[in-house]
CSV table of C-alpha atoms and ligand atoms in Angstrom, one decimal:
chain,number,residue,atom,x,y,z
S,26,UNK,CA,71.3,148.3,73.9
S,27,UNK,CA,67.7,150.0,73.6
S,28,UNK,CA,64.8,148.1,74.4
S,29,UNK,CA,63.9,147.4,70.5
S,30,UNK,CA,67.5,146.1,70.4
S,31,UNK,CA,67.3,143.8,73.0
S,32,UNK,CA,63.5,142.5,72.6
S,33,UNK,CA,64.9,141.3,68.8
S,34,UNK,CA,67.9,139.7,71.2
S,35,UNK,CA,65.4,137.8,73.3
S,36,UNK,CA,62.8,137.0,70.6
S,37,UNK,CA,66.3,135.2,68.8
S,38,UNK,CA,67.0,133.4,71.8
S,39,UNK,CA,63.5,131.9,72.0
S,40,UNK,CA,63.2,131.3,68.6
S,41,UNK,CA,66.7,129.4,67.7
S,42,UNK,CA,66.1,127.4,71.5
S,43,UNK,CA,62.4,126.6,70.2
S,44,UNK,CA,64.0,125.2,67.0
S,45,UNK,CA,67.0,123.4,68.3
S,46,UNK,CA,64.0,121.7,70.6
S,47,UNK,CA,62.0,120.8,67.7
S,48,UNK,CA,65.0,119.3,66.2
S,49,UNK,CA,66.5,117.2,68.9
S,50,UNK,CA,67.1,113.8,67.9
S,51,UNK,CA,67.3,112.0,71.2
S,52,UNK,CA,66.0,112.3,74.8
S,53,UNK,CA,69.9,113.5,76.0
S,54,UNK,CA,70.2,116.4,73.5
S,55,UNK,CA,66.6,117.1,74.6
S,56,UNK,CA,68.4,117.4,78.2
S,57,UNK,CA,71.2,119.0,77.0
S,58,UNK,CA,69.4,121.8,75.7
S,59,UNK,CA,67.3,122.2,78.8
S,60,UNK,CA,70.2,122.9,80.4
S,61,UNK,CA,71.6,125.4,77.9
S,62,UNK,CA,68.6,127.7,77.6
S,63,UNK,CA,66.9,126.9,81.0
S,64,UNK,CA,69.9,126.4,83.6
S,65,UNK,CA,70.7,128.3,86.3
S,66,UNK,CA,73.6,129.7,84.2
S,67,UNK,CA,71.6,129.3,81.3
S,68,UNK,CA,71.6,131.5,77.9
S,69,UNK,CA,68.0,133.2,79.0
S,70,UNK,CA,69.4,133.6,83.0
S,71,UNK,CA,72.1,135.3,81.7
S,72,UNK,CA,70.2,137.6,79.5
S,73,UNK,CA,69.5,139.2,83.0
S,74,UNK,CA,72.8,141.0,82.2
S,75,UNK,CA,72.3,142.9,79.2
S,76,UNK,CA,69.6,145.0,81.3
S,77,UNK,CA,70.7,148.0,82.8
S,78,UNK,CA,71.4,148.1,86.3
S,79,UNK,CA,68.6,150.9,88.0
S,80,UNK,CA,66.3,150.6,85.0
S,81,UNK,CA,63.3,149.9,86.8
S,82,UNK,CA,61.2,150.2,83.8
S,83,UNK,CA,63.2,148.0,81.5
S,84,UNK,CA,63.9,145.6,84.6
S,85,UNK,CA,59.8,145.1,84.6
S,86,UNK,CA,59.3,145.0,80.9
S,87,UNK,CA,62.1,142.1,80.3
S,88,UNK,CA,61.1,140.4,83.9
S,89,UNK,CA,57.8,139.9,82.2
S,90,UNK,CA,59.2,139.1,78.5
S,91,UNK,CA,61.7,136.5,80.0
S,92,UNK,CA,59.3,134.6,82.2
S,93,UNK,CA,57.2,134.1,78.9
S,94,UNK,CA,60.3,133.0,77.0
S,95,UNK,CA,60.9,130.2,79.3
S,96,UNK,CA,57.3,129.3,79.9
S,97,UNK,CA,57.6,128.9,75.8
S,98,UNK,CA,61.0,127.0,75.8
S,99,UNK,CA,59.7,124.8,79.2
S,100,UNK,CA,56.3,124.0,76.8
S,101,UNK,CA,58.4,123.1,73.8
S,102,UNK,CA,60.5,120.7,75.7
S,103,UNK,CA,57.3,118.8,77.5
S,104,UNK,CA,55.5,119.1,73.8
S,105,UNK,CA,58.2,117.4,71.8
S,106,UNK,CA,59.3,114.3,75.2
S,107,UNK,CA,55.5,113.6,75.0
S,108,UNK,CA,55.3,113.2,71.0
S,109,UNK,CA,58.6,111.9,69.7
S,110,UNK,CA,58.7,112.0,66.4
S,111,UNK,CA,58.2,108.7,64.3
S,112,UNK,CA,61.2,109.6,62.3
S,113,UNK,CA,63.2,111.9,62.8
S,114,UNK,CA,63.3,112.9,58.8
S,115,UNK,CA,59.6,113.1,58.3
S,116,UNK,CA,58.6,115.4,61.7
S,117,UNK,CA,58.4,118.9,60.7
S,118,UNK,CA,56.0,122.0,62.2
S,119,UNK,CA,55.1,124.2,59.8
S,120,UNK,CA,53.7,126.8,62.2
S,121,UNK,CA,56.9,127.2,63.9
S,122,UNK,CA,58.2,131.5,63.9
S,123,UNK,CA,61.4,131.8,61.3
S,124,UNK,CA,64.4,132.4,62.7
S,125,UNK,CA,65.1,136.4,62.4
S,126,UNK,CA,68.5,137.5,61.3
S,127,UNK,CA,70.0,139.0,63.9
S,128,UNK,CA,70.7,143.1,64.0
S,129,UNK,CA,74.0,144.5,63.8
S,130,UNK,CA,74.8,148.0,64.5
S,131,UNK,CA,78.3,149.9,63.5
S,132,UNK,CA,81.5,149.0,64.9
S,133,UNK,CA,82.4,151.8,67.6
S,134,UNK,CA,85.3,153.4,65.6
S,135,UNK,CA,83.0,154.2,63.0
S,136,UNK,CA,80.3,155.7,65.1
S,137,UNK,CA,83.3,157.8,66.7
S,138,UNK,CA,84.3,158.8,63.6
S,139,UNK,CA,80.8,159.8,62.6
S,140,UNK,CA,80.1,161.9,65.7
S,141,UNK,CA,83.7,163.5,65.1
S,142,UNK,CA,82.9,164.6,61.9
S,143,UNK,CA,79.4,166.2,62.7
S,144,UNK,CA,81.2,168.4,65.4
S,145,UNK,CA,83.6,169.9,62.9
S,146,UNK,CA,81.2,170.2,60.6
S,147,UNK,CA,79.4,172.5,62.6
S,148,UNK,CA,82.2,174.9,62.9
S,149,UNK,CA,82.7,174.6,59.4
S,150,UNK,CA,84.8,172.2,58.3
S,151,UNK,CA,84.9,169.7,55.4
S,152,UNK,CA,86.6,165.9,55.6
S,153,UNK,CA,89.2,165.4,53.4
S,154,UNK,CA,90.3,162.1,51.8
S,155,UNK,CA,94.1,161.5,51.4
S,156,UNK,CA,96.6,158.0,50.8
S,157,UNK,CA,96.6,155.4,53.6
S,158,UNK,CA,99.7,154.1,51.6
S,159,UNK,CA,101.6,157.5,50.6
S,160,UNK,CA,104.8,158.7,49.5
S,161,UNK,CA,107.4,159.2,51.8
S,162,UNK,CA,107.6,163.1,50.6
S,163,UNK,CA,103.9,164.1,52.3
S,164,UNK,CA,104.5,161.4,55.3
S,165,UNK,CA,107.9,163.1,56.5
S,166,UNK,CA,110.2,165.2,53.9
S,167,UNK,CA,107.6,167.6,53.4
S,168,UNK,CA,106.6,168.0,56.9
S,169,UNK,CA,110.3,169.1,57.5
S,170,UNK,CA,111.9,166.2,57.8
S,171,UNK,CA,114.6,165.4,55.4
S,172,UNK,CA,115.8,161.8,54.5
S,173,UNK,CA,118.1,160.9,57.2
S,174,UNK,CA,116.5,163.1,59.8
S,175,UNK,CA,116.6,161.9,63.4
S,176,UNK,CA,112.8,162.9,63.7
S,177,UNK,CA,111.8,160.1,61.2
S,178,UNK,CA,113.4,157.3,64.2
S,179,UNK,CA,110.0,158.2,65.9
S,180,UNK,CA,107.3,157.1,63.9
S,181,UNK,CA,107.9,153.1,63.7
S,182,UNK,CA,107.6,153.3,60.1
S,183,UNK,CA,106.1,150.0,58.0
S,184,UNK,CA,107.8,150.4,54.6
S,185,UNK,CA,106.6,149.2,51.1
S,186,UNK,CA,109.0,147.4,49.3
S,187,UNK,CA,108.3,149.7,45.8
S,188,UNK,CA,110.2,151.3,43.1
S,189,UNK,CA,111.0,154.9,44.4
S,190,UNK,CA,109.6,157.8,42.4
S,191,UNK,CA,111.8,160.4,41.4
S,192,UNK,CA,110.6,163.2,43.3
S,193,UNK,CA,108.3,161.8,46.1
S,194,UNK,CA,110.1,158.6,47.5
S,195,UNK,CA,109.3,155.6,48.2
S,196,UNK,CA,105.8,154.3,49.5
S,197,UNK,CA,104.9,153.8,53.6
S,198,UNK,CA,101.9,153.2,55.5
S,199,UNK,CA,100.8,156.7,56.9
S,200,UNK,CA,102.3,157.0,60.1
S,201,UNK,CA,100.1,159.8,60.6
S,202,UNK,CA,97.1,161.7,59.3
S,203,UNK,CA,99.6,165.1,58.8
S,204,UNK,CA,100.3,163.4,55.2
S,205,UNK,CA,97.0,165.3,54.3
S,206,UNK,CA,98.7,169.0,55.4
S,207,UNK,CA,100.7,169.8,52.5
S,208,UNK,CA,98.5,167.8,50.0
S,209,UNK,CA,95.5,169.9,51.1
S,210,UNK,CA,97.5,172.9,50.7
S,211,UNK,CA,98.4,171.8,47.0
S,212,UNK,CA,94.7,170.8,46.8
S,213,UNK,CA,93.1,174.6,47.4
S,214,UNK,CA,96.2,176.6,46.7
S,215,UNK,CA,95.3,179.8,48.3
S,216,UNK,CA,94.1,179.5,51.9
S,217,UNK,CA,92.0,180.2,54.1
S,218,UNK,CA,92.0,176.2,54.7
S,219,UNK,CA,90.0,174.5,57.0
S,220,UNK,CA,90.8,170.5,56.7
S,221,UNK,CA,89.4,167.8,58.5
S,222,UNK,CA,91.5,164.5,57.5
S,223,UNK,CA,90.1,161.5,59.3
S,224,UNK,CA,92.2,158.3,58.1
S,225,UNK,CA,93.5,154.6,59.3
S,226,UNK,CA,97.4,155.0,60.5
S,227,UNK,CA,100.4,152.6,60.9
S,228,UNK,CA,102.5,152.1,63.4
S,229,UNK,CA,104.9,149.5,64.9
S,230,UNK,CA,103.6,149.1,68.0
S,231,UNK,CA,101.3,147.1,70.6
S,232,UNK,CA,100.3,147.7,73.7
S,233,UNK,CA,97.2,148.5,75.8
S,234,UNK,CA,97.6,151.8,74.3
S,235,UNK,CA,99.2,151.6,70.8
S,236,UNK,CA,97.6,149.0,68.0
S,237,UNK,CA,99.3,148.5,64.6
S,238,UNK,CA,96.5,150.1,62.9
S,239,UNK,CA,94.9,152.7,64.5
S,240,UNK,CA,92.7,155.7,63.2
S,241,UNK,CA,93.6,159.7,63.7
S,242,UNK,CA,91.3,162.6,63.1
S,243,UNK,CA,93.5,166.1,62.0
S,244,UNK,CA,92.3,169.6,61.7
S,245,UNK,CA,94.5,172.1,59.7
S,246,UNK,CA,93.5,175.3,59.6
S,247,UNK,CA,95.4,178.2,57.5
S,248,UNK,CA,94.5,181.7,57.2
S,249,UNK,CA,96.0,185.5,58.1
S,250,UNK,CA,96.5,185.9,61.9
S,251,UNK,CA,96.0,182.5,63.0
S,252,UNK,CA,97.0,182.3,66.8
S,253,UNK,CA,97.4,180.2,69.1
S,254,UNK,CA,93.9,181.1,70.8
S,255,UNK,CA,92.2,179.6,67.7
S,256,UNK,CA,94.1,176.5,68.3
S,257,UNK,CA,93.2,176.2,72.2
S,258,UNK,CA,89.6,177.4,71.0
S,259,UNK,CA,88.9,174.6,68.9
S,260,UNK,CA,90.4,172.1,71.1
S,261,UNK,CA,88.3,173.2,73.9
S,262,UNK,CA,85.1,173.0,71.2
S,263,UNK,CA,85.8,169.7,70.7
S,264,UNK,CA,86.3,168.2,74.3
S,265,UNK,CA,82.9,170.1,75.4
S,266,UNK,CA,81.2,168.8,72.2
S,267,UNK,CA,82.5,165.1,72.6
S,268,UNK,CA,83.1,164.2,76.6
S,269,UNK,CA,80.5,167.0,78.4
S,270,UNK,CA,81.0,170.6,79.1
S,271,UNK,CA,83.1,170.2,82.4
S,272,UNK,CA,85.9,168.5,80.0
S,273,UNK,CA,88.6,170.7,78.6
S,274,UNK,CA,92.3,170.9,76.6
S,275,UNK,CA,95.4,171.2,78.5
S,276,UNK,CA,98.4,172.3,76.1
S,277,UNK,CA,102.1,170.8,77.2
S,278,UNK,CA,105.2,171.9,75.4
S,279,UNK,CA,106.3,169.5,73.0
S,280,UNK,CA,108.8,169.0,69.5
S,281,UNK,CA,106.9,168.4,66.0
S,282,UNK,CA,109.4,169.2,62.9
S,283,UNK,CA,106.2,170.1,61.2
S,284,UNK,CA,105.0,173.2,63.9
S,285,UNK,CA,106.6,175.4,65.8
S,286,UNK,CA,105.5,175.6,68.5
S,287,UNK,CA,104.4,172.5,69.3
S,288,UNK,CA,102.4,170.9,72.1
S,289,UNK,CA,101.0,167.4,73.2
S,290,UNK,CA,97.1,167.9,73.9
S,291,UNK,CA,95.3,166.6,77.2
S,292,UNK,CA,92.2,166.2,78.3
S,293,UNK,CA,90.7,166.0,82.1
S,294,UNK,CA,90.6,162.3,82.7
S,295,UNK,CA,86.9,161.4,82.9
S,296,UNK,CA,87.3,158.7,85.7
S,297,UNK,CA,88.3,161.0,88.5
S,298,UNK,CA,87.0,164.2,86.5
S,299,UNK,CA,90.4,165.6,86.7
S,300,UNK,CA,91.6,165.1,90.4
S,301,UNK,CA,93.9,162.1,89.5
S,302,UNK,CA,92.5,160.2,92.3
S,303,UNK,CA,88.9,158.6,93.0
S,304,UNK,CA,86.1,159.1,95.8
S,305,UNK,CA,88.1,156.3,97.6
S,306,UNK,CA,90.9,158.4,97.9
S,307,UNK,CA,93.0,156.2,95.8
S,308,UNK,CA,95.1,157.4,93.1
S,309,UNK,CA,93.8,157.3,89.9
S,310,UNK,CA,95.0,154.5,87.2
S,311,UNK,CA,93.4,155.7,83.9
S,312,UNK,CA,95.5,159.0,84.1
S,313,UNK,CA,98.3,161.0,84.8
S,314,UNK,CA,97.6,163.5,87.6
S,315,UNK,CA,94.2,164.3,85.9
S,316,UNK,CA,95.1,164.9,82.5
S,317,UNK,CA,95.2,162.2,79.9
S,318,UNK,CA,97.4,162.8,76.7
S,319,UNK,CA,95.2,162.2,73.4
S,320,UNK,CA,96.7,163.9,70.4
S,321,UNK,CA,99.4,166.4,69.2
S,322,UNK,CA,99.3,169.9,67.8
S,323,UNK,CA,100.8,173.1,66.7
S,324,UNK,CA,101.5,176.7,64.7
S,325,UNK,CA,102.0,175.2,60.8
S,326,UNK,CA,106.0,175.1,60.5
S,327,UNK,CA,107.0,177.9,58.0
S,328,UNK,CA,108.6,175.5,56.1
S,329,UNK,CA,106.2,173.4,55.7
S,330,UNK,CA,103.5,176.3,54.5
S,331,UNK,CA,106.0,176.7,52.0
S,332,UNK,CA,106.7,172.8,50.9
S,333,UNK,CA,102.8,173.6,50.2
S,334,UNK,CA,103.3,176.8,47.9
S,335,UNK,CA,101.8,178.9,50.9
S,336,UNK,CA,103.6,182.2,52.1
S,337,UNK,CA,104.6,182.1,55.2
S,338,UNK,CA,104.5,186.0,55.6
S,339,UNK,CA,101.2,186.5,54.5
S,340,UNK,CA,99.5,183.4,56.3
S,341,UNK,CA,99.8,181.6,59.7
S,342,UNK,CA,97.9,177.9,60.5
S,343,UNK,CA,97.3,175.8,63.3
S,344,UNK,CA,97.2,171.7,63.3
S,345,UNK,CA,96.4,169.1,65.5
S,346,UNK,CA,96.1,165.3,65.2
S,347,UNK,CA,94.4,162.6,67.6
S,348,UNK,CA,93.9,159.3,68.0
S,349,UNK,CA,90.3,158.0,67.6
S,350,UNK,CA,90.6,155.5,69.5
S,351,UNK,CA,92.5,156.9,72.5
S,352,UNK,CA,89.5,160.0,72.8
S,353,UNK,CA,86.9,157.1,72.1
S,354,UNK,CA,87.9,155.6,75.5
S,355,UNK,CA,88.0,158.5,77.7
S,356,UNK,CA,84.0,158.6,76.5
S,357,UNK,CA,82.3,159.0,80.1
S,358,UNK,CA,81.3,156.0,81.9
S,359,UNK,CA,83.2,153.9,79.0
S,360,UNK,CA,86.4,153.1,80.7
S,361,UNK,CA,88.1,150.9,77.9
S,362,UNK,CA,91.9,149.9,79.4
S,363,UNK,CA,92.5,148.4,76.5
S,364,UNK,CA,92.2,149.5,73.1
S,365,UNK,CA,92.9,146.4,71.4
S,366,UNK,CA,89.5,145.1,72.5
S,367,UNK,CA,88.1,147.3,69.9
S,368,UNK,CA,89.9,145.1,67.6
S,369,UNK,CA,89.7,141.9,68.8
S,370,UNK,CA,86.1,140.2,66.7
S,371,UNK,CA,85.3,139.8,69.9
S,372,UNK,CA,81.0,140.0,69.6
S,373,UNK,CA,80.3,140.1,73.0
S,374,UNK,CA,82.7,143.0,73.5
S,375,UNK,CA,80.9,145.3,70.5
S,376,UNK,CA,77.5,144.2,71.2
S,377,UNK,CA,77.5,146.5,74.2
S,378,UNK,CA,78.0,149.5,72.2
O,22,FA5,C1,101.3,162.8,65.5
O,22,FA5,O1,101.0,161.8,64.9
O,22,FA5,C2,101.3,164.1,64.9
O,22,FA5,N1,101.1,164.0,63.4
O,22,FA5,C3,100.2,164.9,65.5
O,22,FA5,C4,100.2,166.4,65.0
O,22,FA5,C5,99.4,166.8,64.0
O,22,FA5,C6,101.1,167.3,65.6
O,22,FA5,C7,99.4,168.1,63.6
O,22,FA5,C8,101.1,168.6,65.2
O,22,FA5,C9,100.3,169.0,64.2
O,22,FA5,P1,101.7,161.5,67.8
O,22,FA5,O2,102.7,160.6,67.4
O,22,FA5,O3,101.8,162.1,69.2
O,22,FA5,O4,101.6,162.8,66.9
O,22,FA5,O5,100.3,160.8,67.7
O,22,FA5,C10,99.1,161.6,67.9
O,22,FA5,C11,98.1,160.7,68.6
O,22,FA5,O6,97.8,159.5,67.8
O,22,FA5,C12,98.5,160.1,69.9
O,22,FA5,O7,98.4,161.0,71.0
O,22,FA5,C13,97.6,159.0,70.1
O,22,FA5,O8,96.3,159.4,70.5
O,22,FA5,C14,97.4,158.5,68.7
O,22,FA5,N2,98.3,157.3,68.4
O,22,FA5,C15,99.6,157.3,68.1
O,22,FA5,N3,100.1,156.1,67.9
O,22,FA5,C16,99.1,155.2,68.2
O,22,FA5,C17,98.9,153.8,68.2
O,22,FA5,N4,99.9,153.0,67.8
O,22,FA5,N5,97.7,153.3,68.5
O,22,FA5,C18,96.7,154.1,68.8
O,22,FA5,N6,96.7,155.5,68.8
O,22,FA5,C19,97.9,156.0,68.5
């Protein structure tokens, strides 16, 4: 939190314990009270913890700003045990500060997927828009696989009980942001194609890891000569752009129907800055030897270039989708274990970002 963000906190803190004071009914709740705002464990004690730790200049501002708030709370208390109010219905102060609303800020996610999309921007590319609840021809058949295909077994699939349409299927939750490759292909018709799909994705799954509903970010990019070096290029853009510039893409062989050939993308783990094990010499427990795996990519499958009306002769592409939430937490000095925090109303949690 910036120091405008957190003088509104403590200016609240004052004002609603200030009120609740001039409120109080009887001489316990006027106790009660005391103890909630001015305890040792109190709400302004622990307000200590929102500053940042080595700030000296914040540590002197607030040390000053909270001593005031609980010379103000300490006077409120003394003010209202010496003059009682007749009634408790006819005792008001009209001089007493409003409470202020307090000041929310954007969930995480969303500024993620904010800063995502000014990176790509930069190099050029514009966010598309496609179904979070699509046919089952641009979620799997047109991304080569075929009803029945093995491949399908993979993506935990929540289905929507609907009447099937002739040519496109039935109706799923997107599994995956790729339902966006062959409709943006339909979309411009002849490349070059430079997509950026960002979109919320289903899955059956839960774990520290894996949440039911998740959000991926896909670039397609389709054009003559293509290579593999634009791929890795762009990878590497975005890791320097996002994490730092000592952060880069590591490419592992892996299967996608939908490219050929495909990989798993990495990125140098962040905690122990790719040595897989910490200052301590212990081993590290955010990664796997270094590397932490964050998204999936690949050469456009000719097939699928052509399920888009695209000639695979003439043109190559690259793709690559990642999840939002597993790059958000590699974010330097973030260390999130779990991503089903971010999803958990927890307001203590997202306050901190
Ligand atoms: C895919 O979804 C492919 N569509 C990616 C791709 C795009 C490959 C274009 C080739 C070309 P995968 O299932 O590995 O691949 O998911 C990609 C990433 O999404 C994962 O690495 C992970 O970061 C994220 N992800 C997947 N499932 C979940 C989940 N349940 N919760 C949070 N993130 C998830």
């Amino acid at each position: 939190m910036d120091n405008q963000q957190l003088r509104e906190k403590l200016l609240n803190l004052k004002n609603e314990a200030i009120a609740l004071i001039q409120d109080a009914k009887s001489e316990a709740e006027l106790e009660r009270l005391r103890v909630v705002y001015l305890g040792r464990k109190g709400k302004i004690n622990k307000f200590v913890g929102n500053i940042k730790k080595g700030d000296e200049s914040q540590k002197r501002e607030f040390g000053t700003l909270l001593n005031d708030a609980k010379i103000a709370v300490q006077e409120a208390l003394e003010s209202k045990t010496k003059n009682p109010p007749a009634s408790s219905e006819d005792w008001i102060d009209v001089t007493l500060p409003a409470k202020r609303p307090p000041l929310g800020h954007l969930h995480p996610v969303t500024q993620a997927i904010d800063e995502i999309t000014k990176i790509f921007e930069r190099i050029g590319f514009v966010r598309a828009r496609y179904p979070e609840v699509d046919y089952d021809y641009y979620v799997f058949s047109a991304l080569n696989m075929p009803a029945n295909h093995p491949a399908r077994d993979e993506w935990e699939t929540f289905f929507i009980k609907s009447p099937k349409h002739p040519k496109y299927g039935g109706l799923v939750l997107t599994t995956h942001t790729s339902n966006g490759q062959v409709r943006e292909m339909e979309r411009v018709g002849k490349p070059p194609i430079r997509m950026l799909n960002i979109a919320k994705c289903y899955r059956r799954q839960q774990d520290a890891t894996h949440t039911s509903m998740f959000h991926q970010f896909e670039i397609l990019v389709i054009d003559e000569n293509i290579t593999i070096q634009h791929l890795k290029g762009t990878l590497d853009y975005f890791a320097r752009e996002f994490y730092g510039k000592e952060i880069s893409a590591r490419l592992r062989p892996f299967h996608f129907q939908f490219t050929e050939p495909s990989f798993e993308v990495d990125f140098t783990c962040t905690i122990c800055q790719g040595k897989g094990q910490l200052d301590t010499g212990e081993r590290c427990r955010f990664c796997k030897s270094g590397w932490l795996e964050v998204g999936g990519a690949g050469m456009v499958h000719p097939a699928v270039l052509q399920a888009g009306g695209i000639d695979p002769k003439m043109y190559t592409g690259f793709a690559f989708g990642m999840g939002v939430e597993r790059a958000y937490r590699l974010k330097p000095g973030l260390k999130l274990d779990d991503i089903r925090l971010l999803y958990s109303n927890n307001l203590e949690f997202l306050e901190q970002f």
